[in-house]
Amino acid sequence: MLLRSLLLLLLIAAPTLGRADDGYRLWLKYDQLSDAGLRKAWQGQARGIVLESAATPTLQTAANELQLGLQGLLGQPVAVGNKAGGKGQIRLRVAPNPALGKEGYRVSTQKNGLEITGPTDAAVLYGCYALLRHVQTGQRPGNLSLSSQPRIQYRLLNHWDNPNGTVERGYAGSSMWKWYELPERIDPRYQDYARANASIGINGVVLNNVNASARYLTTEYLQKVAAVAGVLRPYGIKVYLSVLWAAPKVIGGLPTSDPLDPKVKQWWTARTNEIYKTIPDFGGFLVKANSEGEPGPQDYGRNHADGANMLAEALGQHEGVVMWRAFVYKANSKGDRFKEAYQEFQPLDGKFAPKVLVQVKNGPIDFQSREPFHPLFGAMPRTPLVLEVQLTQEYLGFATHLVYLGPLIKECLEADTHTQGPGSTVAKVVDGSLEKHSVSGIAGVANIGSDRNWTGHPVGQANWYAYGRLAWDHTLSSAAISEEWTRMTLTREPTAVASITQVLNQSRNIYVRYTTPLGLHHIMGQSIHYGPEPWLSQSARPDWTSVYYHKADSAGLGFDRTARGSNALALYAPGVRQLWGNPATCPPDYLLWFHHVGWKQQLSTGRTLWNELCTRYYSGADSVLWMQRQWEQAKPALDPELYTDVASRLRIQHREALWWRDACVLYFQTFSRQPLPSGLTPPTRPLTEVKEIVDIYQLR
Amino acid sequence: MLLRSLLLLLLIAAPTLGRADDGYRLWLKYDQLSDAGLRKAWQGQARGIVLESAATPTLQTAANELQLGLQGLLGQPVAVGNKAGGKGQIRLRVAPNPALGKEGYRVSTQKNGLEITGPTDAAVLYGCYALLRHVQTGQRPGNLSLSSQPRIQYRLLNHWDNPNGTVERGYAGSSMWKWYELPERIDPRYQDYARANASIGINGVVLNNVNASARYLTTEYLQKVAAVAGVLRPYGIKVYLSVLWAAPKVIGGLPTSDPLDPKVKQWWTARTNEIYKTIPDFGGFLVKANSEGEPGPQDYGRNHADGANMLAEALGQHEGVVMWRAFVYKANSKGDRFKEAYQEFQPLDGKFAPKVLVQVKNGPIDFQSREPFHPLFGAMPRTPLVLEVQLTQEYLGFATHLVYLGPLIKECLEADTHTQGPGSTVAKVVDGSLEKHSVSGIAGVANIGSDRNWTGHPVGQANWYAYGRLAWDHTLSSAAISEEWTRMTLTREPTAVASITQVLNQSRNIYVRYTTPLGLHHIMGQSIHYGPEPWLSQSARPDWTSVYYHKADSAGLGFDRTARGSNALALYAPGVRQLWGNPATCPPDYLLWFHHVGWKQQLSTGRTLWNELCTRYYSGADSVLWMQRQWEQAKPALDPELYTDVASRLRIQHREALWWRDACVLYFQTFSRQPLPSGLTPPTRPLTEVKEIVDIYQLR
């Protein structure tokens, strides 16, 4: 009997041979709707698809995707044709409609059935995905009327992918771009990647790392880039390239890369013309210059505007744009990195050519788990600013911690810059409405790699999804998106959906609590940006240490950025300055970003700083156990492989939350010299032991 | 009509959503046999599986795999139990049998049905895979009797995988070992990896790069290693680790790593004991020391034997062994790298402890597409030598060139060292029979990564397969293995099998022809080891250039390794020396390895060196077109996605074969100053243009 039981167990655990739900399909899961009534209701509406406009590749793609989705969801054949044929036909039609902009769609109920229209074929494609989403999330047909247009024009993914197949700060395998195989071999993933992006409205991708190789500008590589562009084009997606500022020297044989040198200008113009000969709808350039050792116009005494404008000129009459990153900071142990991008870029406002957008990270430091919005937002009214957010979890637990980023992105978008009075949100700066720009952009640093499920952590897919949805419409709520994603990707069973979305929606706050509560920032393991290392005091640059940021001493904790300190607060509009400048009104979540607070100082929460700090570290780590329970509750509704995958990662997350908690509490206790608040059990391991762990992860 | 045709086309090209044959299953394809008669013949033999011995995890695994395979292949349920139940039962039984060694199996026809026996549970597992292979390749049952035992004891894969997820010289995505996820999360791939290895008899894997991180020896990482070991154990596979020689300093806090220092010895002993506490069946250590900048005992004035023996002592009574690599060479522009490993290691013969095996690459340089066998084989009769071959195609076109390595591995195994008279083959040195060693080993540097199909190029799977089969039984023919692999993995359709195996069997010779014919070697692009760069004359080390090796001048081409030159030939036994030392008897394939030959010198082929060289470059490149045609002929019998994948890579291969051809012919022509032989069309591009390409692939 025992043997039989063992064998039975073995059979259950038998190799799945890749047949389980391995996450490859992302949220585009066109499995048959289990609710027969719902299925029937839709079946009558979807007997066929009629192409009423000329079948461009994009329109054909739209019809094809709609057919694929509806056939799967409804379990019936759905024919595609170009002639209306009775009731229940879904008509796709390109038709001008000033109310929809260039990319907006309308899905409406007409006499003979549903109609999906838009002013361009890409708009119709977006409409098809909107209808599929509607069906897939379990909505009823009713008198259907869906209409939406994007609020931001350039909705990009930035890949930090290197030509050697590695991904800078990538945690989902290697790069999905197989440069050695291109242009001859087109990996089938490219098309599925395009489908996923188009389904959430992403219309541009930068293929390579901002720490760029010049090779992409060579004729050899442009052939490869063109092959990728060919796959993405029918999905309404343009390719962009990050460029190495020194390219004219490195591959052009010129002695200089000075943007004002005529030969340099000429070289860029010639290269740009060749790019457009090869890729007529090329999107444009992304540039990281004079930042973290990258070359740039300052090497020749020029400024960022000189550089960006020269590239804009090279683009000439072509449609492409220049996205010039404002992520710059100089090593200065007496300075405040917080202020440096502002100081370099704000004075250039008004100096950039019309084709230039300046790309600004959400916060002033570098993708920390919580940052105040970047002070450049609202401070460069004559320059369109691209918001750059990071989907790959460089500082948020890689692919092992479950952190849904919807709340983080929304927090930035909804932040009020007060630059033109209350309500001057970052979203309104970015979408161009506040400062009346005709171009607007947003960029998400991709969390996508060659891993079968694309993002390593299955819930990383939700971050790709949420980014796309917010890039399209930043007024959507983070919770609505997490529910939508869950219903499309994991399950439509209501209690499981509730259980899972609670985890997602709380996850970012929980991560902040057990790593960097109360506005702590940049205290993670050096170089790898993983695990706690608040004691780090020596590094290649002062602003790459932890002590630079937390300033712990016997008196207290936090970076004084008021007028008594670095005065970084002065970069913000008065409305912000007043709120954040006073420790009593500064939200606890931002407190240590701006104030050096005494250990015994009482906070608005009613606890002293020290007690509040400890409480947050402990409750944060404990909350991971809550996440585990919530996930377990959803188990019956989930694919077993997927359930186990996330459950395992949540166990890692709890182990590492304790690592963070113990490291930070024990380390900061050496300054506070106070016991833990009552009710909290002190760590059982000494600080020396915790310190060793992060070193291990930094060994060659 | 046009529209309809276009739509039809689209439907055919519709996203496959991962349902095509993506290569994940490797050769373990248990699809139903299409031949009904054959199926029926086997069905009667496989009604059930009976475990006659105690159900150890390995025996359970064996039963489970056999059940999975037979159910799939035969399309009938196959029950597993522990009681005989009528006819057609396959009995699994562990029983001592001196004739089978420790791992040999016997599959035999008994009165009541088939029986699979072996002296250990692992042996029975191998027997199950042998039976499955027999069924899967389409053999008839007949009076079945299969019996085999491995000729080599340690049959290892060496992973050059780094802890950050990259793979040194890996071309199939990132590392499959997800160290950040371990030990909590066990990627389902680990089990499928174990299945694949066990099916070909691999019984050990070194998890990490020989350029090793010390982190694997920490308690933190040993937990992770133990989790992997737990997955591999039921499949008869042990884990090994590469160790960093400086570990006692880097993680042990000691001031030295001197192998004779008592504290260092103590540290290694303590670490080793902890390893065995965590992983009781740990396999042992692999060491790259004092090679290419790695630390080693020579840093303290000790030799390789001092280092290896200290580790052997640390292993003490534990079962593990030390595999100490002989891949060493010092930078010396006047020397000959060919001789250096010999000079360092041969004098140490007899000085190594019994637990030490010395691991020697197949050739004296570094995994070139063709090398003479390493002169150490046969020259260290008192030391068991592990043969190290490379499956990842570092110098053989990465994952874009189709190169089946069976012939390369066989060529080395069958090479006659003459050290104990004719017939003293490398195989007999390695399997221990020539020099009467009780231990023997072979190592394949893995070509496995996280890519869905494991090896990047689908035919890369054949190299993993062939390595395992030859490690088990080096007397198998390379052609028999390629046919077996093709029938298991691609198709059993006879004309397609013939067409494909011709490609496989010729592919290595073709690659040699268009890259390094006639014994040219090490003329590839620097650092990346891709593409041609015969003109390379400056590098960080003289022996990392190309001119160091080909010695082209106005007189001729090739490295004179006779007594007039470096005299590396003196390292070989007289029988070899005589054959290779005379240009007239030296096989043309090895000619330029040993001789500087005049451009107008007539070769045994009837052509002058220059004409033969050009002819080989041209015919090699042309042969890729032949490969394409052969592959196309097999198309009807192949999965469409797989067909397209390989067809695309063959197009890359032809483009790059022309790149090699043009680069080498044009470059060497600057020395030979002769026209191409008649009938060959000179390259249409100038040398300057070809030279630029390899530079592009070497840019940051």
XYZ file of N, CA and C in Angstrom, chain A residues 523-598:
228
model
N 19.764 52.195 0.539
C 20.552 51.526 1.591
C 20.711 50.048 1.254
N 20.630 49.752 -0.053
C 20.678 48.342 -0.480
C 22.116 47.913 -0.780
N 22.288 46.630 -1.002
C 23.593 46.066 -1.326
C 24.209 46.752 -2.536
N 25.469 47.112 -2.409
C 26.080 47.883 -3.486
C 26.217 47.062 -4.762
N 26.229 47.761 -5.867
C 26.397 47.198 -7.211
C 25.224 46.313 -7.617
N 24.956 45.255 -6.834
C 23.865 44.380 -7.239
C 22.501 44.987 -6.949
N 22.434 45.892 -5.964
C 21.167 46.522 -5.583
C 20.176 45.504 -5.044
N 20.683 44.578 -4.258
C 19.851 43.518 -3.687
C 20.266 43.342 -2.236
N 19.288 43.112 -1.392
C 19.579 42.885 0.020
C 19.982 44.173 0.708
N 20.003 44.134 2.054
C 20.292 45.339 2.841
C 21.787 45.567 3.036
N 22.214 46.803 2.944
C 23.601 47.144 3.280
C 23.666 48.595 3.785
N 22.861 48.894 4.813
C 22.819 50.286 5.287
C 24.157 50.756 5.836
N 25.022 49.810 6.194
C 26.329 50.175 6.753
C 27.355 50.554 5.682
N 26.990 50.460 4.434
C 27.958 50.716 3.360
C 28.428 52.178 3.399
N 29.736 52.354 3.622
C 30.249 53.719 3.740
C 31.379 54.004 2.759
N 31.850 52.966 2.081
C 32.922 53.154 1.100
C 32.475 52.568 -0.229
N 32.635 53.330 -1.279
C 32.290 52.822 -2.600
C 33.079 53.629 -3.619
N 32.925 53.308 -4.892
C 33.667 54.021 -5.927
C 33.272 55.497 -5.955
N 32.075 55.789 -5.531
C 31.606 57.181 -5.449
C 30.887 57.373 -4.119
N 30.973 58.572 -3.558
C 30.297 58.795 -2.271
C 28.782 58.582 -2.387
N 28.222 58.967 -3.533
C 26.768 58.842 -3.676
C 26.351 57.435 -4.092
N 27.290 56.497 -4.007
C 26.930 55.080 -4.168
C 27.009 54.346 -2.823
N 27.206 55.083 -1.740
C 27.180 54.454 -0.420
C 25.773 54.590 0.177
N 25.582 53.969 1.311
C 24.293 54.095 2.008
C 24.302 55.250 3.002
N 25.438 55.430 3.671
C 25.486 56.456 4.726
C 25.286 57.857 4.156
N 25.642 58.023 2.872
C 25.406 59.296 2.192
C 23.929 59.667 2.276
N 23.076 58.654 2.268
C 21.636 58.902 2.162
C 20.897 58.879 3.501
N 21.310 57.944 4.403
C 20.468 57.862 5.615
C 20.973 58.737 6.745
N 22.264 59.081 6.716
C 22.845 60.021 7.679
C 22.556 59.666 9.138
N 22.510 58.394 9.418
C 22.249 58.000 10.807
C 23.368 58.489 11.712
N 23.010 59.008 12.891
C 23.986 59.362 13.916
C 23.307 59.187 15.271
N 24.005 59.558 16.301
C 23.420 59.309 17.626
C 22.173 60.152 17.842
N 22.074 61.240 17.095
C 20.904 62.109 17.276
C 19.667 61.574 16.561
N 19.871 61.071 15.361
C 18.684 60.648 14.607
C 19.028 60.111 13.240
N 18.086 60.224 12.338
C 18.139 59.526 11.057
C 17.473 60.380 9.977
N 18.044 60.348 8.779
C 17.401 61.013 7.644
C 18.251 62.118 7.051
N 17.951 62.467 5.809
C 18.705 63.449 5.035
C 17.990 64.796 5.148
N 18.641 65.732 5.780
C 18.040 67.060 5.924
C 18.134 67.806 4.593
N 17.022 67.875 3.899
C 16.991 68.594 2.621
C 16.184 69.889 2.733
N 16.046 70.371 3.993
C 15.435 71.698 4.189
C 16.530 72.751 3.982
N 16.173 73.992 4.220
C 17.142 75.085 4.075
C 18.309 74.926 5.044
N 18.085 74.243 6.142
C 19.193 73.993 7.080
C 20.150 72.944 6.534
N 19.680 72.168 5.573
C 20.507 71.112 5.001
C 20.829 71.417 3.552
N 20.595 70.451 2.672
C 20.972 70.641 1.259
C 20.023 71.595 0.538
N 18.887 71.837 1.155
C 17.875 72.721 0.562
C 17.360 72.219 -0.792
N 17.374 70.930 -0.982
C 16.791 70.385 -2.212
C 15.305 70.718 -2.292
N 14.672 70.899 -1.159
C 13.246 71.233 -1.150
C 12.961 72.509 -1.932
N 13.956 73.371 -2.005
C 13.770 74.646 -2.721
C 13.521 74.425 -4.208
N 13.812 73.218 -4.708
C 13.569 72.959 -6.124
C 12.081 72.789 -6.416
N 11.301 72.580 -5.388
C 9.862 72.348 -5.585
C 9.086 73.658 -5.461
N 7.881 73.651 -5.995
C 6.995 74.810 -5.892
C 6.598 75.024 -4.427
N 6.241 76.243 -4.067
C 5.940 76.551 -2.661
C 4.924 75.603 -2.038
N 3.906 75.236 -2.793
C 2.875 74.353 -2.224
C 3.449 73.039 -1.733
N 4.412 72.520 -2.470
C 5.055 71.258 -2.096
C 6.023 71.492 -0.949
N 6.796 72.545 -1.116
C 7.846 72.891 -0.156
C 7.253 73.026 1.255
N 6.129 73.733 1.318
C 5.516 73.954 2.623
C 5.081 72.646 3.266
N 4.451 71.795 2.463
C 3.946 70.534 3.001
C 5.084 69.634 3.461
N 6.089 69.454 2.597
C 7.172 68.519 2.888
C 8.253 69.135 3.778
N 8.309 70.469 3.812
C 9.395 71.123 4.536
C 9.221 71.091 6.048
N 8.025 70.814 6.475
C 7.744 70.777 7.901
C 7.551 69.329 8.337
N 8.399 68.832 9.228
C 8.303 67.426 9.631
C 6.908 67.074 10.154
N 6.218 68.040 10.669
C 4.897 67.747 11.230
C 3.867 67.491 10.134
N 4.042 68.139 8.964
C 3.070 67.950 7.889
C 3.595 67.029 6.793
N 4.877 66.793 6.780
C 5.448 65.893 5.765
C 4.883 64.488 5.974
N 4.326 63.879 4.935
C 3.790 62.522 5.115
C 4.889 61.587 5.620
N 4.563 60.736 6.590
C 5.590 59.830 7.138
C 6.327 59.054 6.049
N 5.646 58.747 4.966
C 6.297 57.981 3.900
C 7.474 58.729 3.264
N 7.468 60.042 3.360
C 8.559 60.835 2.770
C 9.481 61.447 3.821
N 9.189 61.184 5.095
C 9.837 61.924 6.174
C 11.360 61.963 6.077
N 11.987 60.790 5.973
C 13.455 60.753 6.027
C 14.095 61.122 4.690
N 13.291 61.339 3.684
C 13.789 61.930 2.440
C 14.198 63.387 2.665
N 13.536 64.046 3.631
C 13.717 65.499 3.743
C 14.173 65.980 5.114
N 14.117 65.081 6.095
C 14.411 65.552 7.450
C 15.331 64.604 8.187
N 16.205 65.187 8.950
C 16.973 64.405 9.916
C 16.178 64.438 11.215
N 15.602 63.313 11.583
C 14.635 63.267 12.672
C 15.252 62.583 13.891
N 15.030 63.160 15.055
C 15.557 62.577 16.294
C 14.943 61.219 16.567
